[in-house]
């Protein structure tokens, strides 16, 4: 690789704060809110034009789609996101379309509806941008959008702040405590914290989510009722999930592939969620691409462009082979790739599959998480009330002081 020499420079300080959070997704937004509510001066920066992370950028409209009747939930700010969104009209009423259909019986049997109400809220991802703004302004967080952290300010092994790049140029933000909520451990990596990253061919797939409008929801739900899938169709389970209802949808894409309308070597399969009275399904999770390193800008570019092409194939397959989709059209495409796996810090403790499967308990617990594994061809869902502790040590990186990592 060739290099250029950059001249040394003095970088202006744009802000000094008690707590600096980099990344305004669900984890970063939660961290900033928790700090500010303790009266701590807090700055929250994000590289996009809105906060919300995967909710607003990748069209992931649920905080806890896996919440069953017996699930022991963590509560806290995540549940507050649902409550405040509902109060502000930023949730989607999914009941209107199914209250007189056979799907009610299915969902009640599964424990996904109780007394006619769903166990979780579906977020209107566009409206959630405003919800996030409101939460931030209520507690006096200093927001900075369109701003990327590109380097760190270090004093030995202690992080003192970050260097940012934006339309305002290259600037520094100094902080007494830094929280890396980038999702890819970008700040931890820049600061020299050790991390793990699987080889590219072993990384979990990335996704471009999309939504459709113009759907006859009644016809579609009847099709799903008559052809409903199960969690076991998707992959390995612990046994208790084997026959549980799943929104796994593959038939129309297989038909399109057989007809030569989707390349033979391309796998498209969709999990659908978030349908509305207006004839929309706001999120299809079905464009999955392998061999993408989400810390490599060339791979990111390749996946975004290839993903959108596959979305076009998927929408045409839905229109041609799925009841209720005859007049459907593309509604939206996620404005950012959905990443499942990239860098993982090596923390003071590293949680394991054994911990999740065996309800691990820790003295330094900072929360709980329902028994839940979704990835690598395994689906274990919290249908029985099992849960594990989340230890503080997993957010504390090694070899760098003054830094926490979340998200």
PDB file of N, CA and C in Angstrom, residues 1 33 162 173 306 347 407:
ATOM      1  N   UNK A   1       0.842  -1.195   0.000  1.00  0.00           N
ATOM      2  CA  UNK A   1       0.000   0.000   0.000  1.00  0.00           C
ATOM      3  C   UNK A   1       0.877   1.246   0.000  1.00  0.00           C
ATOM      4  N   UNK A  33     -29.070   8.962  27.419  1.00  0.00           N
ATOM      5  CA  UNK A  33     -30.223   9.300  28.254  1.00  0.00           C
ATOM      6  C   UNK A  33     -29.948   8.962  29.716  1.00  0.00           C
ATOM      7  N   UNK A 162     -12.189  12.391  21.263  1.00  0.00           N
ATOM      8  CA  UNK A 162     -12.090  11.907  19.890  1.00  0.00           C
ATOM      9  C   UNK A 162     -11.857  13.074  18.939  1.00  0.00           C
ATOM     10  N   UNK A 173     -13.477  16.634  20.368  1.00  0.00           N
ATOM     11  CA  UNK A 173     -14.384  16.676  21.516  1.00  0.00           C
ATOM     12  C   UNK A 173     -13.676  15.958  22.652  1.00  0.00           C
ATOM     13  N   UNK A 306     -25.371  -4.196  -4.269  1.00  0.00           N
ATOM     14  CA  UNK A 306     -25.892  -5.528  -4.576  1.00  0.00           C
ATOM     15  C   UNK A 306     -27.206  -5.769  -3.842  1.00  0.00           C
ATOM     16  N   UNK A 347     -13.341  -8.087  26.381  1.00  0.00           N
ATOM     17  CA  UNK A 347     -13.637  -7.344  27.589  1.00  0.00           C
ATOM     18  C   UNK A 347     -13.055  -7.981  28.832  1.00  0.00           C
ATOM     19  N   UNK A 407     -23.459  -1.782  22.334  1.00  0.00           N
ATOM     20  CA  UNK A 407     -24.079  -1.846  21.018  1.00  0.00           C
ATOM     21  C   UNK A 407     -23.300  -2.705  20.043  1.00  0.00           C
TER      22      UNK A 407
END
